[in-house]
Amino acid sequence: MLAINLDMVPKIGMLGFVSYKTPWIHFRRTTDEYILYFVRDGELHIHENGIPYVLGRGDLLLLEPGLEHEGLQKHTCDYYYFHFRHPDIRPYPEEDAAALAKRVLLEEKTLAVLDTDLLGKRAVHDANRPGTCYFPKFFSLKNRPMLQQAFRMIEDILMLYERKANKGNLTALRLAELFLELSHEYLMAELHQARGRSSRSFLKVNALLEYLHQHYTEKISSADIEAAFDCNFDYMNRIFKQATGHTIFQYCNRIRINKAKELIQATHLDIGEIGYLVGVDDPYYFSKLFKKMVGLSPMQYYKKVRESPEESGPV
């Protein structure tokens, strides 16, 4: 496992696609850059630093600088390759992959909503690294829709790369986006493969977080949640609070108030209209909820952020 700091984008050396229709074996070499191989068809047999890997369709392997790699057997193979450098990629200590997935996916969704002190469970070495992407050394992408999406993303990246004017920053940003998508899929796959009630419960919490972020502008009832997840609301509420520290509706209201803060900062909309846009129809209740969470009424907050915009963090 490698941790990639995506606050800094990769510097691309070269990338492309090769198709070997007659059996071929990879040559021996040691490079000074990272190389990502992503197999589209066929097989690629290769070892790095004495460790063998067999890649088939949907498999990816991240080779590291300074480590010798060489083919092991001849095979036909179609694969994408990405040569790049990056100033901040580091080995990540081995830990239970499902536990890592729970921590990272929860932070990914709640970081912008919950107070930093409510995320105190984060590991110390990553406490100030929200841009960290956890990337597997070797990974088999089994999810067929995601595999097709990844191939489409790669083809788009190749098209960008071929346009000389876009060879730098745009291509690097799209490659960073690909890393994030693959990392997310890897973590979700680890959760699905993990045995145990806690992993199954977390998958429900993760799906519920997605639901709340998509539907917070609507009136959401306990019956709506039971219908959406075919599950008892009290059970969902209990496991949600265990994971986030908040009940479902407390968290939903935090989303609403944070969105309201954004609208107050960025627009001149009427306070009642802002409440309506974030899913709280009653202006009186919206003002009461806002003051309870922020410590200021919406109008007081409006005046404060206009005077000192740097003091407007999450609820």
Tab-separated table of N, CA and C in Angstrom, residues 24 74 78 219 288:
chain	number	residue	atom	x	y	z
A	24	TRP	N	4.909	-11.963	-25.843
A	24	TRP	CA	5.962	-10.983	-25.560
A	24	TRP	C	6.320	-11.055	-24.082
A	74	LYS	N	6.315	-15.220	-21.573
A	74	LYS	CA	5.779	-14.579	-22.773
A	74	LYS	C	4.264	-14.772	-22.839
A	78	ASP	N	-2.610	-6.600	-23.850
A	78	ASP	CA	-2.931	-5.199	-24.138
A	78	ASP	C	-2.970	-4.465	-22.801
A	219	LYS	N	-37.645	17.089	2.335
A	219	LYS	CA	-38.101	16.674	3.656
A	219	LYS	C	-37.841	15.177	3.785
A	288	LYS	N	-33.905	29.419	14.131
A	288	LYS	CA	-33.658	28.794	15.430
A	288	LYS	C	-32.592	27.702	15.313
